[in-house]
Coordinates of C-alpha atoms and ligand atoms in Angstrom, one line a residue:
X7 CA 99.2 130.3 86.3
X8 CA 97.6 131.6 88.9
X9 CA 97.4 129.7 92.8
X10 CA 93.4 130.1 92.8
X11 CA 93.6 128.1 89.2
X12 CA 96.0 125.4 90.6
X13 CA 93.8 125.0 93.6
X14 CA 90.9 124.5 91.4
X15 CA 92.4 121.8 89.7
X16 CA 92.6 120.1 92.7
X17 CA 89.7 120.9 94.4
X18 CA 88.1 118.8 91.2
X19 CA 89.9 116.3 91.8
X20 CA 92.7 116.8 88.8
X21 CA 95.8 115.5 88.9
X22 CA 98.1 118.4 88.8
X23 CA 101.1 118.8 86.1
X24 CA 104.7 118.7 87.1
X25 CA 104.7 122.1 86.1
X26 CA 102.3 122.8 88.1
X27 CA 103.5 121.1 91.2
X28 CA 106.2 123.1 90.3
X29 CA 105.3 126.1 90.5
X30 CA 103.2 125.6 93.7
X31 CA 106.8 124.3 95.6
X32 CA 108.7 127.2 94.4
X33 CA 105.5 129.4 95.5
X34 CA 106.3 128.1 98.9
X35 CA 109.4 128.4 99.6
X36 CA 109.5 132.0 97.8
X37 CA 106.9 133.2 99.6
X38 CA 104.9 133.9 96.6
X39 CA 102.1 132.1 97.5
X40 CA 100.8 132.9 100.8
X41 CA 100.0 130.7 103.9
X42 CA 95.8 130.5 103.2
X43 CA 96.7 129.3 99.6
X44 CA 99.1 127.0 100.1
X45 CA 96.8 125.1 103.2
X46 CA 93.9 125.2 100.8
X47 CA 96.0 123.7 98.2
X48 CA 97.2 120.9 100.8
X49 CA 93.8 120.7 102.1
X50 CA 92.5 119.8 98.5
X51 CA 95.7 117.2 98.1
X52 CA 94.5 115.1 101.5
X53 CA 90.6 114.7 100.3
X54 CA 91.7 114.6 96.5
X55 CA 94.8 112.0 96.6
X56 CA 97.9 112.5 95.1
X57 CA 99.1 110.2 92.2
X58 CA 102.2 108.5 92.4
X59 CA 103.6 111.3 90.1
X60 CA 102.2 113.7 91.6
X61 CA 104.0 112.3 95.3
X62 CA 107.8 112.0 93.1
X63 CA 107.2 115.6 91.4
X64 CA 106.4 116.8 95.0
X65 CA 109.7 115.0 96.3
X66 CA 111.5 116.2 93.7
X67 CA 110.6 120.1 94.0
X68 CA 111.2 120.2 97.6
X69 CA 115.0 118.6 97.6
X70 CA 115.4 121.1 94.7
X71 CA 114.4 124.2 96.9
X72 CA 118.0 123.5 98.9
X73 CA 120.9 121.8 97.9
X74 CA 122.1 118.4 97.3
X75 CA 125.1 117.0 99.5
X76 CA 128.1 116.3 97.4
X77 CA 130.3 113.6 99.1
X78 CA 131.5 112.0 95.4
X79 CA 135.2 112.1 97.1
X80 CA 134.4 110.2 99.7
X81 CA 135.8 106.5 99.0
X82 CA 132.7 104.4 100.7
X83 CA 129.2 103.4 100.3
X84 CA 127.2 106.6 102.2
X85 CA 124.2 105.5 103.4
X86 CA 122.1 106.4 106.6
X87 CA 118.9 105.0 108.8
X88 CA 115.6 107.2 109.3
X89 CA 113.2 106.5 111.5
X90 CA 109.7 107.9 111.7
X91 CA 110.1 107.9 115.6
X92 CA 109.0 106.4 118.5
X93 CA 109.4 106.5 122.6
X94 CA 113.0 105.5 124.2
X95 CA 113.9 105.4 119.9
X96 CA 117.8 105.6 120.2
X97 CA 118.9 103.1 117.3
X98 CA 120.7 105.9 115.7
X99 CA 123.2 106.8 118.6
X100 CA 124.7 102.6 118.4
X101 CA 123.9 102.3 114.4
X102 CA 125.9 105.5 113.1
X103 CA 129.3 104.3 114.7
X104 CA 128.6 100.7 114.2
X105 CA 128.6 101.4 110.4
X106 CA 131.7 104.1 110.3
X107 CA 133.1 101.0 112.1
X108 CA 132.1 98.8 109.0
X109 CA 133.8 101.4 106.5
X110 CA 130.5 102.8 105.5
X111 CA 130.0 106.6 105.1
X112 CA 126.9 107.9 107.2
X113 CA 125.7 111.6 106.5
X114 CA 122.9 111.7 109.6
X115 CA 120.9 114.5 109.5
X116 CA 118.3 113.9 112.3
X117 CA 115.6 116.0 114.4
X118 CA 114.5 117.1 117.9
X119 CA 111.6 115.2 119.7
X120 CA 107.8 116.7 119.3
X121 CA 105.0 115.0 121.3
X122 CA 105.6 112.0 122.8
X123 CA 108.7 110.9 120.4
X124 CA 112.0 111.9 121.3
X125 CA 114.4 113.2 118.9
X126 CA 118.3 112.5 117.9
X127 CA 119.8 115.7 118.6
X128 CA 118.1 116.4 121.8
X129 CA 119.8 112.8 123.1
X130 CA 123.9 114.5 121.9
X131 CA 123.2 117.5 123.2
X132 CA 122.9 115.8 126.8
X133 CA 126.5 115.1 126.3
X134 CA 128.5 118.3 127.6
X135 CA 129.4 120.9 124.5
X136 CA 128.0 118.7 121.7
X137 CA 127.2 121.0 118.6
X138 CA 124.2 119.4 116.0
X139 CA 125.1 122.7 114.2
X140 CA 127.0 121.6 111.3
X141 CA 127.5 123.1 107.8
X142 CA 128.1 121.0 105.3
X143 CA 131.3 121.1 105.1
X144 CA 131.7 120.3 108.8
X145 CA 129.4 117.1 108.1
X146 CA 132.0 116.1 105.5
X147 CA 134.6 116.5 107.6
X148 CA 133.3 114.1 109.8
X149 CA 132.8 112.0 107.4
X150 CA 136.5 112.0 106.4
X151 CA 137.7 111.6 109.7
X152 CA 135.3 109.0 112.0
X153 CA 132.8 107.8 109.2
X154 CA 129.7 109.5 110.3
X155 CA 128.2 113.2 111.3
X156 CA 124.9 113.5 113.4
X157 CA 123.5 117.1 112.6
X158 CA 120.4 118.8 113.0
X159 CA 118.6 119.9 109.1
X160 CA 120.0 123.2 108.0
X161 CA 118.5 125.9 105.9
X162 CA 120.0 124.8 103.0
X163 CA 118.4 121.3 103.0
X164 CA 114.6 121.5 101.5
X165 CA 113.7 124.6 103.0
X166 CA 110.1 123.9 101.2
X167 CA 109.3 121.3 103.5
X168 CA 110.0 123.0 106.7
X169 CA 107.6 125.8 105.4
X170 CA 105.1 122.9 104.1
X171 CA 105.3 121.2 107.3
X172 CA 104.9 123.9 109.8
X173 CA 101.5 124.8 107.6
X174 CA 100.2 121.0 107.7
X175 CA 101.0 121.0 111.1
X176 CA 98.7 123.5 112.1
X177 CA 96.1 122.5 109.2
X178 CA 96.0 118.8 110.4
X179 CA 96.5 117.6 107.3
X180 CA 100.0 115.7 108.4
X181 CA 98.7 111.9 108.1
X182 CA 98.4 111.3 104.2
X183 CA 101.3 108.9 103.2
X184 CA 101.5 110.8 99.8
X185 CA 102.8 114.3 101.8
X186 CA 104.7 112.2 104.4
X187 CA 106.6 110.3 102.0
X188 CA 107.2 113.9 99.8
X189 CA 108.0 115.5 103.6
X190 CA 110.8 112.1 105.0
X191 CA 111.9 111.4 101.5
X192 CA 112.9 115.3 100.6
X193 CA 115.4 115.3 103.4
X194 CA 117.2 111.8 103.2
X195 CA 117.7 112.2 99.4
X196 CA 119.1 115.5 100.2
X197 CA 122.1 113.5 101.6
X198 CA 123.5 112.7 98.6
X199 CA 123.4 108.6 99.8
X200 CA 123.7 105.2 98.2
X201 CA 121.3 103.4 100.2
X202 CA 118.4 104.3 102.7
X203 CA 116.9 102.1 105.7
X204 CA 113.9 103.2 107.6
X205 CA 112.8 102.1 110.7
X206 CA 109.3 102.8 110.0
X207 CA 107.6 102.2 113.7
X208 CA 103.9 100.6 114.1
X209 CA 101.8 100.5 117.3
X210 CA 100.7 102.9 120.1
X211 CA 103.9 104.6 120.3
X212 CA 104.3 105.2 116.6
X213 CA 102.3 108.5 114.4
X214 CA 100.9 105.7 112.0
X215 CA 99.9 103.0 114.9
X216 CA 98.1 100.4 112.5
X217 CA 100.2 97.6 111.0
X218 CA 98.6 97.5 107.7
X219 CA 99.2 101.7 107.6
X220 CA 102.9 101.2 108.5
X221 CA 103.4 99.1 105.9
X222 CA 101.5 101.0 103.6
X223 CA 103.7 103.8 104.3
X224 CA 107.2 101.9 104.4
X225 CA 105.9 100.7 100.7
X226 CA 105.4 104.1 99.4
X227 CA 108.6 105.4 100.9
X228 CA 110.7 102.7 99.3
X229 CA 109.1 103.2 96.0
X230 CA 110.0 107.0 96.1
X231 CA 113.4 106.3 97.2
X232 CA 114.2 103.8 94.1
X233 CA 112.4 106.4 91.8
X234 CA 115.6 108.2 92.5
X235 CA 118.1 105.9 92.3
X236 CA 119.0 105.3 96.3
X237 CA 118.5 101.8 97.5
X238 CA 115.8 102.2 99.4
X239 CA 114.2 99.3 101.9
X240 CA 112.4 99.4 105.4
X241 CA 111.7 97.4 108.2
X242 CA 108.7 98.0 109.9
X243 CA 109.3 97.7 113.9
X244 CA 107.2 97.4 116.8
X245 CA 106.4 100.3 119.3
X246 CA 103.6 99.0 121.5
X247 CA 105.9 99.3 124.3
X248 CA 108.8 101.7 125.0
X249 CA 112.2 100.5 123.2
X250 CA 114.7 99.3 125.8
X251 CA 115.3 100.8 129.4
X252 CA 115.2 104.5 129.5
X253 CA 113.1 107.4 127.7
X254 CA 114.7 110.7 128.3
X255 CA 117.5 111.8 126.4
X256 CA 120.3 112.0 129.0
X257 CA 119.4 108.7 129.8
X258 CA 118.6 107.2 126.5
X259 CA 122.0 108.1 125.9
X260 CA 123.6 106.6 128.6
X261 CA 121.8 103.3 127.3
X262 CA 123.5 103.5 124.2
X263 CA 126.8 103.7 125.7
X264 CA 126.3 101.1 127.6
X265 CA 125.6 98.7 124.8
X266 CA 128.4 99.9 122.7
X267 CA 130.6 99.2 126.1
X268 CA 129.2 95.6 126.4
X269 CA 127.3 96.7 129.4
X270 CA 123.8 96.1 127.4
X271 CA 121.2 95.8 130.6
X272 CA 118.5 92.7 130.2
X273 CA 116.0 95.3 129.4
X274 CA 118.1 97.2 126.9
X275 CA 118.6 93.9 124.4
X276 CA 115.7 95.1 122.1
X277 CA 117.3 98.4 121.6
X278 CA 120.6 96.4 120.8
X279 CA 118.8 94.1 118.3
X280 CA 116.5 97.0 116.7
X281 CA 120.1 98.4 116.1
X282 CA 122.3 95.0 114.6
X283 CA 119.1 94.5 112.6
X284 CA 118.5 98.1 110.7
X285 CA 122.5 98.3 110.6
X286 CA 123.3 94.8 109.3
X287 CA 120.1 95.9 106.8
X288 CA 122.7 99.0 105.5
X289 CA 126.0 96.5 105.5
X290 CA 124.0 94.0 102.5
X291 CA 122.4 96.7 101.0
X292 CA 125.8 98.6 100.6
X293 CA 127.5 94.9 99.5
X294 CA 129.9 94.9 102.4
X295 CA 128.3 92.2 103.4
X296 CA 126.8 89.4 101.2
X297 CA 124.3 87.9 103.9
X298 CA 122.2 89.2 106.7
X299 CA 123.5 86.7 108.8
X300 CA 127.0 87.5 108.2
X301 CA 126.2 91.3 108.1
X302 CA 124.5 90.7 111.7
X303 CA 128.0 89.0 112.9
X304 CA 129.7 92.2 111.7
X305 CA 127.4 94.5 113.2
X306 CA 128.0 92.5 116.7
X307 CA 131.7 92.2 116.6
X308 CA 132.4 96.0 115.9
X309 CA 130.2 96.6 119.2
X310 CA 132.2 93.6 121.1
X311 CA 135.7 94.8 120.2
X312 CA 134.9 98.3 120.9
X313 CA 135.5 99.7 117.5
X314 CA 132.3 101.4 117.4
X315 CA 132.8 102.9 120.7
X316 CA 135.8 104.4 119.4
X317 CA 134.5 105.8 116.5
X318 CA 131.5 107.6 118.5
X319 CA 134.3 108.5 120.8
X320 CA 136.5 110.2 117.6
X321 CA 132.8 112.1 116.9
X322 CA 131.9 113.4 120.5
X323 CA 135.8 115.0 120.2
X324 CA 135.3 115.9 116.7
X325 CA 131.8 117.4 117.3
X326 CA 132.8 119.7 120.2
X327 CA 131.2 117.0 123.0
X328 CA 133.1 115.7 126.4
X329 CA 134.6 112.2 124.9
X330 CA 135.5 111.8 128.5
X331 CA 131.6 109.9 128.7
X332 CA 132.7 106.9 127.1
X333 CA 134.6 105.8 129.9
X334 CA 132.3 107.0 132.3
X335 CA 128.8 107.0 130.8
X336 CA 127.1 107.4 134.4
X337 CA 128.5 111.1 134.1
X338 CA 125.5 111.5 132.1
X339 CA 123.2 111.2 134.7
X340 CA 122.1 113.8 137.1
X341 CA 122.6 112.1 140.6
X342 CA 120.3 114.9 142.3
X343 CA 117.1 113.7 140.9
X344 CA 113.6 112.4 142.5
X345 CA 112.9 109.2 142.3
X346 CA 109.0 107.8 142.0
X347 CA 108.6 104.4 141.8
X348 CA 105.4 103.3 139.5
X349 CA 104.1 100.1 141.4
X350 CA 102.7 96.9 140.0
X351 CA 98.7 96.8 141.2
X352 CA 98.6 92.8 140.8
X353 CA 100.4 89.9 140.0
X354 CA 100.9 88.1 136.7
X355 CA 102.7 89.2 133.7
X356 CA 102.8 92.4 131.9
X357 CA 100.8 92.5 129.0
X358 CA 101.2 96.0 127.6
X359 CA 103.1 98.8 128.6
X360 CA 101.6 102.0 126.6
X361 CA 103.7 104.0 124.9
X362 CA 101.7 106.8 124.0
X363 CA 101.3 107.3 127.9
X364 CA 105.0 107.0 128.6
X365 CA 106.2 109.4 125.9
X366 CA 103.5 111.6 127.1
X367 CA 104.8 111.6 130.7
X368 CA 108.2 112.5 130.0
X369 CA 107.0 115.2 127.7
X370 CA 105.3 116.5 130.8
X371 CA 107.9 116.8 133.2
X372 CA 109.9 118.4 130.7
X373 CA 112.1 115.4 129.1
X374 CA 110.1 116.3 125.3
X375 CA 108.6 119.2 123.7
X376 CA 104.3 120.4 123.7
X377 CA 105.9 122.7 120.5
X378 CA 108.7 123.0 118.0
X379 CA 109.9 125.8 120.3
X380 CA 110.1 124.5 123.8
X381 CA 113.1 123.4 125.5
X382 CA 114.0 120.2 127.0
X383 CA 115.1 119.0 130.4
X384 CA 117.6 116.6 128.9
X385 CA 118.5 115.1 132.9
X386 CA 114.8 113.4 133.3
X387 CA 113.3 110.8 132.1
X388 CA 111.7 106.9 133.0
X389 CA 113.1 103.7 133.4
X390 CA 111.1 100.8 132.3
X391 CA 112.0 98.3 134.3
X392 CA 109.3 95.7 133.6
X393 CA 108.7 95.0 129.7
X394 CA 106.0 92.9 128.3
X395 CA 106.1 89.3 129.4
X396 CA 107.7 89.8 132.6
X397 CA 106.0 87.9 135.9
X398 CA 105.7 90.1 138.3
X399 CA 104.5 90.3 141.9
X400 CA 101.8 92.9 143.3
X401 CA 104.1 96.0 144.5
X402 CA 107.1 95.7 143.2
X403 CA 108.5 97.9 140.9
X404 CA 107.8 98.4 137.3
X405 CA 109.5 101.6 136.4
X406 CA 110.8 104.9 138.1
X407 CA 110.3 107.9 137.0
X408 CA 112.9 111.0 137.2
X409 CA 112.6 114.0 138.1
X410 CA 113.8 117.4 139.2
X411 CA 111.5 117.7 142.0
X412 CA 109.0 115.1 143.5
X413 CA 106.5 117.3 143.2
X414 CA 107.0 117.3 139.5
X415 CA 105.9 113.4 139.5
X416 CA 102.6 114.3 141.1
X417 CA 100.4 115.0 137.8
X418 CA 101.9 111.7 135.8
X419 CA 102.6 109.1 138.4
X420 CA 98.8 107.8 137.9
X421 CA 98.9 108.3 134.2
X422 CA 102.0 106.0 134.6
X423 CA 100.9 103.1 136.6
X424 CA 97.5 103.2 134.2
X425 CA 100.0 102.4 130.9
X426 CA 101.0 98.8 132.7
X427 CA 98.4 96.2 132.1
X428 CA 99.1 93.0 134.1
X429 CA 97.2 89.8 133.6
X430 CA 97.3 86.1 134.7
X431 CA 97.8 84.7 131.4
X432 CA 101.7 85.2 129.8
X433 CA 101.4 87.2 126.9
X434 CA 102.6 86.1 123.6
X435 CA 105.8 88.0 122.6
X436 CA 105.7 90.8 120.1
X437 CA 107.7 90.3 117.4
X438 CA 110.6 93.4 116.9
X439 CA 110.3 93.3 113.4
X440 CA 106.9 93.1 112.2
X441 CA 107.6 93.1 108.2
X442 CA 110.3 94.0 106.1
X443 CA 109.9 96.0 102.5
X444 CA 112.1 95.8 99.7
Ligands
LIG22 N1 108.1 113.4 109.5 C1 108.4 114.2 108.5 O1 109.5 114.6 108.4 N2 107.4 114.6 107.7 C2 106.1 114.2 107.8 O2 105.3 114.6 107.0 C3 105.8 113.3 108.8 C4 106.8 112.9 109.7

């Protein structure tokens, strides 16, 4: 079949075949079809609606353009977090060795910040000689020997959907849940898991910032994940205001060691509990544990006895990086930077801190990426000192932002006093986790 006939089809508002879906995938990644086609074809999919079929076929075509991760002799449950990102989002750097820690298997394939949302790999490769670049044989490797791999998507995993994604991108036809789900649930089921949790995020900070959308969306990814056999469930978690106490990725890291070293700072306890909660999520789903409750307790006492720290610490030697860091997690940060402190106009509490605006700013001074191929400054960064709910007093301090220069702060230290709202009334508290989809 031709694409023009395919493309009809949907312009009508037909559901397609599988065949055809099909043949439109392997038109994509083959090149066959070109780039005008293929975003007409999209274009048709995001006024036109997909079926539910039509989202699984998708799913299915794209994880079969790449290969399948085989870790059959691997004696554990493998199963991994995925979260559709957020701002200061650094779950994955305390949940990966918490589970090795908890004899599960964790294949984490993650990606680099775009926008305002940071991204895994940009966070290790703040630690000295870290290497993302894994084959995957390397990932199984480190699999066998600490219980977990972090590494960046390679070629061989659903190279339709980085071709698809790049065009929707530029076609602004990203936010339909039916391609997003095809797009997330392509690459996860690529890792050859068990079980699936996903940290889908809802509020300013998040791509999908309505409640009711999030959920939408955590429904639809479950429902793709069970239609091929991994346990799939979500939680969906708040992002009105950044997660914890730093957004950059140097420092972002540095946070994460310090929870895994007991250290955690007051305003670094959500990141802790967004982590205990998605991992204790993985322990029931894989039966290690019988209860949340009890898979919670598990979670905590691998991070109090310092087993998870040890395990990330067997992966930064394992995965080229200075292990040195867990000992002396401060190494990570750049003592030569400028300062700017974001002042509190009034007193009362804090009612919102926006994300958006945040994520923004450190994209701006370099800490994030405008486009796929920027680089990033991974030494700056902003520390959010006041979170929502705190009293405080007209001038003091509510965050600093870090620089390389002070004049580098100039263009985003209004933008950043603007995301604090302070009001006389104490806010109600947000709830981390806003619903949770089985
Ligand atoms: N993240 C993805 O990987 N794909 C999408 O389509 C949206 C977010």
């Amino acid at each position: 079949m031709r694409p023009q006939d395919i493309i009809k089809q949907k312009r009508d508002g037909k559901a397609l075949s599988d065949g055809e879906i099909a043949e439109f995938i392997r038109g994509v990644w083959t090149g066959v079809w070109e780039d005008y086609q293929i975003t007409a074809l999209v274009m048709a999919m995001f006024v036109n609606g997909l079926t539910l079929r039509e989202q699984n076929t998708i799913t299915r075509e794209m994880l079969e353009s790449g290969k399948v991760m085989d870790f059959s002799d691997i004696d554990a449950p493998k199963a991994d977090k995925h979260s559709t990102g957020g701002v200061g989002d650094k779950t994955s750097l305390v949940i990966a060795p918490a589970l090795a820690a908890c004899g599960v298997a964790v294949p984490m394939i993650s990606g680099r910040g775009l926008g305002h949302t940071g991204g895994t790999l940009d966070k290790l490769e703040a630690i000295p000689g870290y290497n993302v670049r894994l084959s995957f044989a390397e990932i199984k490797r480190a699999m066998k020997h600490c219980g977990f791999a972090l590494a960046g998507q390679t070629d061989e995993i659903a190279p339709a959907d980085r071709k698809l994604y790049a065009l929707r991108d530029a076609t602004a036809t990203v936010p339909y849940i039916p391609l997003i789900v095809a797009s997330i649930m392509s690459k996860k089921l690529a890792e050859g898991l068990d079980a699936l949790v996903l940290d889908v995020k809802t509020g300013k900070g998040a791509f999908i910032s309505e409640l009711s959308e999030s959920k939408r969306l955590a429904s639809a990814l479950c429902a793709t994940g069970k239609a091929f056999g991994v346990d799939t469930q979500a939680l969906v978690t708040d992002m009105t205001e950044p997660l914890g106490l730093y957004v950059g990725n140097a420092l972002e890291t540095y946070e994460c060691l310090l929870i895994l070293r007991n250290e955690t700072p007051r305003e670094a306890l959500r990141t802790r509990e967004l982590s205990v909660e998605l991992a204790s999520n993985v322990l029931v789903q894989c039966g290690i544990e019988r209860t949340p409750a009890k898979a919670r307790e598990r979670i905590l006492e691998v991070i109090a006895d310092g087993s998870a720290l040890e395990r990330f610490r067997q992966n930064i030697e394992l995965q080229g990086g200075d292990p040195r860091i867990c000992e002396k997690p401060e190494k990570l940060i750049k003592t030569r930077l400028a300062e700017t402190r974001i002042l509190a106009d009034a007193s009362g509490f804090i009612k919102d801190v926006d994300s958006l605006v945040v994520g923004d700013c450190v994209s701006a001074v370099g800490g994030g990426r405008v486009k796929a191929s920027d680089s990033v400054d991974h030494a700056v960064g902003f520390k959010c000192i006041a979170k929502i709910g705190d009293r405080v007093k007209k001038g003091d301090t509510v965050g600093i932002l870090l620089t390389r220069t002070a004049k580098a702060a100039l263009p985003v230290s209004e933008k950043l006093k603007g995301a604090y709202k302070i009001s006389p009334e104490e806010p109600k508290p947000i709830r981390l986790v806003r619903a949770r989809i089985k």
